[in-house]
Tab-separated table of C-alpha atoms in Angstrom:
chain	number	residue	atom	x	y	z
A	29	UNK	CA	78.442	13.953	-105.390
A	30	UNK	CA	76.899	16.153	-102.954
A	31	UNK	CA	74.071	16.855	-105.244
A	32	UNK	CA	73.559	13.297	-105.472
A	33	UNK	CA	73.251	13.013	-101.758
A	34	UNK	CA	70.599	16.039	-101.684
A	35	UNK	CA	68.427	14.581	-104.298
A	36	UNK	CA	69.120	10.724	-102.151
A	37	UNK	CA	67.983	12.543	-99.272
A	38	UNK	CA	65.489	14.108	-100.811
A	39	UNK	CA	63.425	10.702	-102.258
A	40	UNK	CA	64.146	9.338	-98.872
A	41	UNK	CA	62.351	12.483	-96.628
A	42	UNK	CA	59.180	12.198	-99.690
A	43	UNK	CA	58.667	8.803	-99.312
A	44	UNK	CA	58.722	9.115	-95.057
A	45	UNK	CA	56.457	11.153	-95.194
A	46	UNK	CA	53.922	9.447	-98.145
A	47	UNK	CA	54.640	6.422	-95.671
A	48	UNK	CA	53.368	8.219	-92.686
A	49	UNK	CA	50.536	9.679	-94.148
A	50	UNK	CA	49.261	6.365	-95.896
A	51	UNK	CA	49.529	4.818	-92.309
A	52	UNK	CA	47.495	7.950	-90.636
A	53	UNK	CA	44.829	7.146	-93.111
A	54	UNK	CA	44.955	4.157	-92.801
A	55	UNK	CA	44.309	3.891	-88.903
A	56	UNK	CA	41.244	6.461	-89.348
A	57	UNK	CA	39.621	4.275	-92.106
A	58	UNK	CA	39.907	0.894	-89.573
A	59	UNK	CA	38.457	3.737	-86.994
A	60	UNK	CA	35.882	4.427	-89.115
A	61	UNK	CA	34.964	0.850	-89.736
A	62	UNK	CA	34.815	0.116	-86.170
A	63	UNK	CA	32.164	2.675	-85.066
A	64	UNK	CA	30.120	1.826	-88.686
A	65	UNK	CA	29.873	-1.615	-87.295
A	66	UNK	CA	28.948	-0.994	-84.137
A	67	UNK	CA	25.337	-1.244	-82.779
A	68	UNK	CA	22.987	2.024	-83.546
A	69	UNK	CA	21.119	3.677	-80.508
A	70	UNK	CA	18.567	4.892	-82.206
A	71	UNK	CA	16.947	6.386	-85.865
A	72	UNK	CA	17.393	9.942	-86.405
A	73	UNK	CA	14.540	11.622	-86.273
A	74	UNK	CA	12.999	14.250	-88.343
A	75	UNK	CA	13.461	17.177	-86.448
A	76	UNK	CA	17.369	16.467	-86.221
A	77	UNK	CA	17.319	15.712	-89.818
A	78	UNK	CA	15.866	18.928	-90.815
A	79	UNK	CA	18.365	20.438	-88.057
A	80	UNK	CA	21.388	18.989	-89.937
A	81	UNK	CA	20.258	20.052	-93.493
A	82	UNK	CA	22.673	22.964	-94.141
A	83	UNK	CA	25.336	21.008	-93.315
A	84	UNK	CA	24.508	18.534	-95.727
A	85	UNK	CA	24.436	21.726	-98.546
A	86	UNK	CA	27.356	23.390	-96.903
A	87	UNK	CA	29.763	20.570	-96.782
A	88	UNK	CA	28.210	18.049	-99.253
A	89	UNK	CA	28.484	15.292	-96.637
A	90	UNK	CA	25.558	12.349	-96.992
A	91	UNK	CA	25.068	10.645	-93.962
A	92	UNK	CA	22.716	7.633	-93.172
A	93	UNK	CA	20.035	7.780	-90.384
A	94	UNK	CA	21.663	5.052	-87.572
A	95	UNK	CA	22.810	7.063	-84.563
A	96	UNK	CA	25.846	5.819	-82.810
A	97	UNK	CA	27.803	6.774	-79.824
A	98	UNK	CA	31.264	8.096	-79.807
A	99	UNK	CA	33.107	8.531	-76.769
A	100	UNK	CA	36.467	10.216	-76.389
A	101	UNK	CA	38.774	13.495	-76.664
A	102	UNK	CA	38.637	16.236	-79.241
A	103	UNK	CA	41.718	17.052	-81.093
A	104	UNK	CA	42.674	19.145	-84.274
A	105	UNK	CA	39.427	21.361	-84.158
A	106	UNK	CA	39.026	24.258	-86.366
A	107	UNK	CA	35.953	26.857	-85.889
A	108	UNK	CA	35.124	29.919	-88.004
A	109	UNK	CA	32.692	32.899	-86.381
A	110	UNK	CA	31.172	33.439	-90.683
A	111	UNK	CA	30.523	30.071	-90.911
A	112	UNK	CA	28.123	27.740	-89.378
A	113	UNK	CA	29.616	23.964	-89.391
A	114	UNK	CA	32.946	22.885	-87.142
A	115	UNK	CA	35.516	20.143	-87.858
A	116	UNK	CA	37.930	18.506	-86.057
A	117	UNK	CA	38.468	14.858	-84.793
A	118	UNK	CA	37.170	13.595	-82.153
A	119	UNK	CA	38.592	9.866	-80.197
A	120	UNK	CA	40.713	9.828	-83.924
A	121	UNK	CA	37.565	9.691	-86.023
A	122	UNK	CA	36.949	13.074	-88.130
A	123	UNK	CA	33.692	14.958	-87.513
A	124	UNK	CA	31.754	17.522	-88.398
A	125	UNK	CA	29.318	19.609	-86.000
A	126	UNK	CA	27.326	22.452	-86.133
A	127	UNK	CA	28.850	25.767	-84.610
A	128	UNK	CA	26.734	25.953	-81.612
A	129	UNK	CA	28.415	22.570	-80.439
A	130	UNK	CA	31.859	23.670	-79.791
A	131	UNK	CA	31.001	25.408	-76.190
A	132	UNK	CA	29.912	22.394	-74.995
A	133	UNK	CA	33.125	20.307	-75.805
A	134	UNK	CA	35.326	18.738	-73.244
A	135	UNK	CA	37.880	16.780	-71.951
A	136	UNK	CA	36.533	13.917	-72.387
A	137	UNK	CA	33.005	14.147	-75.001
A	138	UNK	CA	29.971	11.705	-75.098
A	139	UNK	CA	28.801	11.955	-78.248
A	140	UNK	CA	26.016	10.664	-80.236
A	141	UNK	CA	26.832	10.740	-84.337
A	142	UNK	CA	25.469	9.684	-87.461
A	143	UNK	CA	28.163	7.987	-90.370
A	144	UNK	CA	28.679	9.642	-93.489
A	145	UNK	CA	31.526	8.623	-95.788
A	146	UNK	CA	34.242	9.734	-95.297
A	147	UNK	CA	33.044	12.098	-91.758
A	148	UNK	CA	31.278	11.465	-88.263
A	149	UNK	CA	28.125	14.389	-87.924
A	150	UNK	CA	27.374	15.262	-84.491
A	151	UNK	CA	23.758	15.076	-83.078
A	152	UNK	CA	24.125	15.651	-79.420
A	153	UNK	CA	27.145	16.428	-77.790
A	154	UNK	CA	27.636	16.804	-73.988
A	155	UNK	CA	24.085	17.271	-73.266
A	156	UNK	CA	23.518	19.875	-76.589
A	157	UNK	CA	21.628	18.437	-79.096
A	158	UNK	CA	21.321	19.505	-82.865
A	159	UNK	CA	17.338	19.721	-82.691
A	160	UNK	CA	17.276	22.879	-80.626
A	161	UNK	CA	19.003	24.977	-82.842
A	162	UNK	CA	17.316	27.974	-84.367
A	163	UNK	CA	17.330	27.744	-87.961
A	164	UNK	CA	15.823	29.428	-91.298
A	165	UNK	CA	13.061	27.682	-92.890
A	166	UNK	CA	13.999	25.954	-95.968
A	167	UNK	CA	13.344	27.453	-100.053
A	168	UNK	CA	10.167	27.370	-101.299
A	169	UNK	CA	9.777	26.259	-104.768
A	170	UNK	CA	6.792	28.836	-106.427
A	171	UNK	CA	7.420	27.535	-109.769
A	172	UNK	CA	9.858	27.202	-112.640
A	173	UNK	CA	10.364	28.138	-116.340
A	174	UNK	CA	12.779	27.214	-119.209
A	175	UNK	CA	16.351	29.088	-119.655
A	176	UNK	CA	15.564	31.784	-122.684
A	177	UNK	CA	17.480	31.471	-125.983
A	178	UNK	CA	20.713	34.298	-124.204
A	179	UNK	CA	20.612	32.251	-121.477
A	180	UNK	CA	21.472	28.738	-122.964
A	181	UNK	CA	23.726	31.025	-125.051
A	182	UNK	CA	25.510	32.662	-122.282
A	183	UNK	CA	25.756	28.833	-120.610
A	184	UNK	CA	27.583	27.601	-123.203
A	185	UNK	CA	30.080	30.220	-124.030
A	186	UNK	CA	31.309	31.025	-127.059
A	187	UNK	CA	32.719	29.052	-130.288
A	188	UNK	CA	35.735	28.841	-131.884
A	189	UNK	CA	38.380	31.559	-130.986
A	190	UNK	CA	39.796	32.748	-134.407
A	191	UNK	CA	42.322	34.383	-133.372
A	192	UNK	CA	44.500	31.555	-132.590
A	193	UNK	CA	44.417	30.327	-136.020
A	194	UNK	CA	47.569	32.633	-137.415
A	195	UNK	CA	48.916	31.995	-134.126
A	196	UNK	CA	48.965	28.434	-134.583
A	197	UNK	CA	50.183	28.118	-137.950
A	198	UNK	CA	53.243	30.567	-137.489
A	199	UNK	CA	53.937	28.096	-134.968
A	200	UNK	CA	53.848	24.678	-137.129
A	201	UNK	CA	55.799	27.071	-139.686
A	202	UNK	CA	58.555	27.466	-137.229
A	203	UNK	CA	58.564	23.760	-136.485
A	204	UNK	CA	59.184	22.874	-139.848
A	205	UNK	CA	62.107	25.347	-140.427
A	206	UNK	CA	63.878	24.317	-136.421
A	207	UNK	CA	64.827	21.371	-135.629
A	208	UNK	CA	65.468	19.539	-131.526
A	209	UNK	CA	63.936	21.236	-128.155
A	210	UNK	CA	63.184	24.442	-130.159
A	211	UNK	CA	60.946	22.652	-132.484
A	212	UNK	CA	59.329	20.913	-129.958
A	213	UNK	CA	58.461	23.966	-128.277
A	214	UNK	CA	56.722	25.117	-131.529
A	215	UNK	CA	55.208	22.036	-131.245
A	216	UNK	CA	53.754	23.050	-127.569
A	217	UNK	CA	52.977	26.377	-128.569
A	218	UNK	CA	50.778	25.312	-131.588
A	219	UNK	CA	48.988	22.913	-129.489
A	220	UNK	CA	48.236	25.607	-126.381
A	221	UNK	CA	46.993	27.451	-129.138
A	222	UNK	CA	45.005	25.061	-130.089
A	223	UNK	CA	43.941	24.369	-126.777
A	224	UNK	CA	42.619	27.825	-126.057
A	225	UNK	CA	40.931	28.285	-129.001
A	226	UNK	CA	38.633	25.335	-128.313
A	227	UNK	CA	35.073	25.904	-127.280
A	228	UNK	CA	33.908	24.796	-123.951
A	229	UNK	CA	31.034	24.153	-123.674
A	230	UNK	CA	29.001	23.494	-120.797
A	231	UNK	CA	25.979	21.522	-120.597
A	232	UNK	CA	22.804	20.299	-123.455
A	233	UNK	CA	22.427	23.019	-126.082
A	234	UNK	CA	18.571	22.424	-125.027
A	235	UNK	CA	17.096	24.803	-122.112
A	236	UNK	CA	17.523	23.860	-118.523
A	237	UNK	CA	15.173	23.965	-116.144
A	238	UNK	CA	14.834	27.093	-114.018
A	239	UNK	CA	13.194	27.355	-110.380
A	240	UNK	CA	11.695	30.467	-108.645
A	241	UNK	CA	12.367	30.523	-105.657
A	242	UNK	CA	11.889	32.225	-101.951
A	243	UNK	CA	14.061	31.915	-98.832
A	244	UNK	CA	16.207	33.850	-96.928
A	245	UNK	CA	19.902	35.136	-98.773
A	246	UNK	CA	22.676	34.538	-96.518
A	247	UNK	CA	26.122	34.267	-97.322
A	248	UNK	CA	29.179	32.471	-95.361
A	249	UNK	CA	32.932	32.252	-95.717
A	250	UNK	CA	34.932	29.289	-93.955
A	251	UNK	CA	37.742	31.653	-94.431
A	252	UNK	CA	38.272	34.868	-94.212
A	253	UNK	CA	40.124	35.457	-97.708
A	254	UNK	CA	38.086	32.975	-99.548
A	255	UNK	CA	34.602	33.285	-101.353
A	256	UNK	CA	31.326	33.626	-100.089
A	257	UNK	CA	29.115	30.391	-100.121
A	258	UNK	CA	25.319	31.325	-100.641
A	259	UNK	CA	22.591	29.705	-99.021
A	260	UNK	CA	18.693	30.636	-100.081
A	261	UNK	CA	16.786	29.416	-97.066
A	262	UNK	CA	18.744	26.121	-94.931
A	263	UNK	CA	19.096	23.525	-97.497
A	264	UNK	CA	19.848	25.298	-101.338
A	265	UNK	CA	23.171	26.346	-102.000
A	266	UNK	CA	22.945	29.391	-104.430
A	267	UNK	CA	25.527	30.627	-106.780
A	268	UNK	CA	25.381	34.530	-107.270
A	269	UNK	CA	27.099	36.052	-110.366
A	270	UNK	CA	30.457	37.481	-109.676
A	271	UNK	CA	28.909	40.871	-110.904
A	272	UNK	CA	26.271	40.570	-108.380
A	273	UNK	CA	28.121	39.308	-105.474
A	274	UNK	CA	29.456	42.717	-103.939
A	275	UNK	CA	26.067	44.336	-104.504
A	276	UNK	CA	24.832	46.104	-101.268
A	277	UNK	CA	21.349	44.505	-101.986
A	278	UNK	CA	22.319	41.409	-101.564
A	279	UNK	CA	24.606	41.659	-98.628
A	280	UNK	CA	21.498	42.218	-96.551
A	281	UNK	CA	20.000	38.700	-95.023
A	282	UNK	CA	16.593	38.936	-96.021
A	283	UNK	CA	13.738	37.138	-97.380
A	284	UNK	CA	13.919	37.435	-101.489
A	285	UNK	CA	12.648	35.412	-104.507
A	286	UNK	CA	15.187	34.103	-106.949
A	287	UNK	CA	15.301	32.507	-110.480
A	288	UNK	CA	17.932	29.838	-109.837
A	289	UNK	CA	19.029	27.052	-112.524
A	290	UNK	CA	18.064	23.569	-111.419
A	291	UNK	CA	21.260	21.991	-112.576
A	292	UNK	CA	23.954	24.057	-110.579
A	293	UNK	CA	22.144	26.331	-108.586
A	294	UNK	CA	23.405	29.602	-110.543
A	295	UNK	CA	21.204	33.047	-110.029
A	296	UNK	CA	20.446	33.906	-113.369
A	297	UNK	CA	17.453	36.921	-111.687
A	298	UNK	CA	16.024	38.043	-109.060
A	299	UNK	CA	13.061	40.481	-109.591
A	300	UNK	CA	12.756	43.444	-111.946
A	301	UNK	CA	15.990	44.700	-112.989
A	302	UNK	CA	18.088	41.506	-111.982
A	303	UNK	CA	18.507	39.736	-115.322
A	304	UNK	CA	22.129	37.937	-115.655
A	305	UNK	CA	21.395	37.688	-119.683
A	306	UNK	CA	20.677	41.304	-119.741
A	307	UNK	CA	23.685	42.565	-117.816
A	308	UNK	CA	25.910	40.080	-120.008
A	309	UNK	CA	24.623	41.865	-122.812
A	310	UNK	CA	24.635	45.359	-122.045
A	311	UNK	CA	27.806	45.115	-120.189
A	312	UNK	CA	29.777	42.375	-123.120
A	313	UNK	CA	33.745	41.401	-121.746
A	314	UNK	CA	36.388	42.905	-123.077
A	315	UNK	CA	38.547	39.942	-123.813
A	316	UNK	CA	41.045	41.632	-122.260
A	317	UNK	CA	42.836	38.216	-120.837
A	318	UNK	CA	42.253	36.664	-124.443
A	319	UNK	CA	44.403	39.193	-125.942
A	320	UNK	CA	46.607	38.313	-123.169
A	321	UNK	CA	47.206	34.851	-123.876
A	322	UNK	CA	47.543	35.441	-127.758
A	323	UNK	CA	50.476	38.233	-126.978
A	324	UNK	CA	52.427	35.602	-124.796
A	325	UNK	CA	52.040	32.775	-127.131
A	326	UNK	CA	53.316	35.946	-129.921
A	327	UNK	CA	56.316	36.648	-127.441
A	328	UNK	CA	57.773	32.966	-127.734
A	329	UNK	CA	57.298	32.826	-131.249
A	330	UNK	CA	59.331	35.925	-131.154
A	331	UNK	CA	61.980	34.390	-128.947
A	332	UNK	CA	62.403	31.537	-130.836
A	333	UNK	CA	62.512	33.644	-133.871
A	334	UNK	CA	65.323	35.710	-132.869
A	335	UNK	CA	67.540	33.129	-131.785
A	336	UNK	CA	66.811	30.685	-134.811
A	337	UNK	CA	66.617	34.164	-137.247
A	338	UNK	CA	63.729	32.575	-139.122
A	339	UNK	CA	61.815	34.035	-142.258
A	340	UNK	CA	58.597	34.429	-140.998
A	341	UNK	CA	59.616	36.760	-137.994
A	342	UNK	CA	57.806	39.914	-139.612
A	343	UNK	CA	54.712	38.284	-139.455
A	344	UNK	CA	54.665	37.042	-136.099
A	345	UNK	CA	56.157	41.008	-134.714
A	346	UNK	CA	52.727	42.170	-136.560
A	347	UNK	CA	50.902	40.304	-134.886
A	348	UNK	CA	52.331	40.905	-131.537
A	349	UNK	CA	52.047	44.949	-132.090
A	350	UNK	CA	48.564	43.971	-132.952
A	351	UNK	CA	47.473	42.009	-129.825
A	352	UNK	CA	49.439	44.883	-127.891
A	353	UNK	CA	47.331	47.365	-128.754
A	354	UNK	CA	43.723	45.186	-128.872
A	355	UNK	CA	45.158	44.481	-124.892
A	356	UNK	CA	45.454	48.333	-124.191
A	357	UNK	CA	42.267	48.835	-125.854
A	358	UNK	CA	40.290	46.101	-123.963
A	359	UNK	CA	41.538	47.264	-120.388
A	360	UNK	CA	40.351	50.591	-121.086
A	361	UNK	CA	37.469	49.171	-122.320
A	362	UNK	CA	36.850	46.751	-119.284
A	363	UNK	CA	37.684	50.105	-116.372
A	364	UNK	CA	34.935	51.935	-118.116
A	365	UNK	CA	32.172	48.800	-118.132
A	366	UNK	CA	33.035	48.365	-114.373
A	367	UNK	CA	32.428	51.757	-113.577
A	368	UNK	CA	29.043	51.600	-115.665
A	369	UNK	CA	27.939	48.516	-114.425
A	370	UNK	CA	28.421	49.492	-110.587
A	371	UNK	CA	26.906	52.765	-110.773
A	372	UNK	CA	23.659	50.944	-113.065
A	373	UNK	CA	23.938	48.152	-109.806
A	374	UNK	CA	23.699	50.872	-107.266
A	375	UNK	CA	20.934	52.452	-108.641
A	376	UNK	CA	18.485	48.907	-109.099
A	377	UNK	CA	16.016	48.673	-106.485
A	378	UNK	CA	15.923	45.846	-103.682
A	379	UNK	CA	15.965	42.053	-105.191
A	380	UNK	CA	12.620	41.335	-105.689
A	381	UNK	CA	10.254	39.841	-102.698
């Protein structure tokens, strides 16, 4: 009975709280809809929209060009020093502002905004307006090219895993000879299998477009335990490769020219002796975390094994010792192409200009 009660009281403190949160939203949408209908000041003009363009990349908010006014107090605010756009809500409606625009907050704010979807985006606040601000000139296009054969390659990803082939058929073996939950689990372990051994691939098998272009690096984090976000110049968000990111030549915010894919903005080179394909190939993954998987799908074949004492238990221990020792050999593998790759990194010269 009393766990009865707990679970009772459990529904009952899940759905207060769904309750309360569908009525918080649904007072700031009717907020939102107020202000959207209300009568614009002005037109934005181009110097605040070129003002407001990295928080457009930065945040991914689209607003429209009506300027309204927005009068009232600013609660629930949240600022970070590494990064260059604010939040926080301000007479109930959420909004977004650049970083220079929290000094001038106060009690009460007069505020002049522009409506994206689901945000408010400060353009003058308490007498500071958004077209003062200092900011980097935006990425210059100086041409493009197609990806290269490795480079659609290294897109996609690889085919077919084989390894999960024995994997999965031990499994669907060991469904046939069980019978109730631990056949079903077979059942799931078959299919993970399956699952993993699927290609993914991403994107047209034909070559993407490539830009080169030339802006100023800089990187910012929101938080201070999460990942960078790369900007080249004020309006294109950049995505460096994870084996580039800690590089000391790119922590520097300077000027540099990058080859950047059209589609999803991912640095694929930057100058001589910054080619993604090249490093991918010269420096190959281990599969270290592949062997991984393929041990711990072993494991529960081997658990299910010993309690159901079932024929084909040899087999599956084989393969287990196998992946065991293709795990060992890949992390040993995968220490010494780290060490490789960083010292090759450390020695490249500057990204190129």
């Amino acid at each position: 009975m009393p766990r009865v009660a707990l679970l009772v009281g459990m529904a009952l403190l899940v759905a207060m709280v769904t309750a309360a949160l569908r009525e918080w939203t649904s007072r700031v949408r009717d907020r939102m809809n107020v202000l959207r209908r209300s009568s614009a000041l002005r037109t934005l003009d181009e110097r605040e929209r070129a003002a407001l363009a990295t928080l457009r990349v930065l945040t991914g908010c689209l607003h429209d060009d009506q300027v309204r006014m927005l009068t009232g107090a600013f609660t629930a605010g949240a600022r970070s020093a590494n990064y260059p756009v604010c939040d926080g809500q301000l007479a109930g409606i959420p909004v977004l502002m650049p970083r220079q625009a929290w000094p001038h907050l106060a009690d009460r704010n007069d505020a002049e905004v522009v409506m994206g979807r689901h945000w408010a985006v400060v353009v003058r606040l308490n007498g500071f307006e958004v077209a003062t601000l200092r900011r980097p000139a935006a990425a210059h296009v100086l041409g493009e090219r197609l990806e290269t054969p490795a480079e659609v390659a290294m897109r996609r990803g690889p085919g077919m895993r084989p390894a999960a082939l024995p994997i999965t058929t031990l499994a669907l073996w060991a469904a046939v000879d069980l019978s109730g939950v631990p056949a079903l689990l077979m059942l799931v372990i078959a299919g993970g299998a399956a699952w993993l051994a699927w290609p993914r691939r991403r994107g047209p098998a034909t070559a993407q477009r490539v830009l080169q272009l030339q802006g100023q690096l800089q990187a910012y984090r929101k938080h201070s335990d999460g990942g960078p976000v790369w900007l080249l110049g004020a309006d294109r968000r950049v995505q460096l490769p994870w084996e580039w990111a800690d590089a000391r030549a790119f922590s520097q915010r300077r000027s540099m020219r990058l080859e950047v894919r059209a589609d999803d903005g991912a640095v694929l080179g930057a100058g001589p002796g910054w080619c993604l394909a090249r490093d991918r190939q010269r420096f190959p993954p281990s599969g270290g975390s592949w062997q991984l998987a393929w041990l711990g799908l072993l494991l529960l074949l081997l658990l299910a094994g010993w309690l159901g004492d079932l024929r084909w238990l040899p087999v599956a221990g084989v393969l287990a010792a196998w992946h065991a020792l293709r795990c060992i050999l890949a992390i040993r593998q995968s220490l010494r192409r780290n060490a490789a790759r960083t010292a090759d990194i450390a020695q490249r010269a500057n990204p190129g200009h």
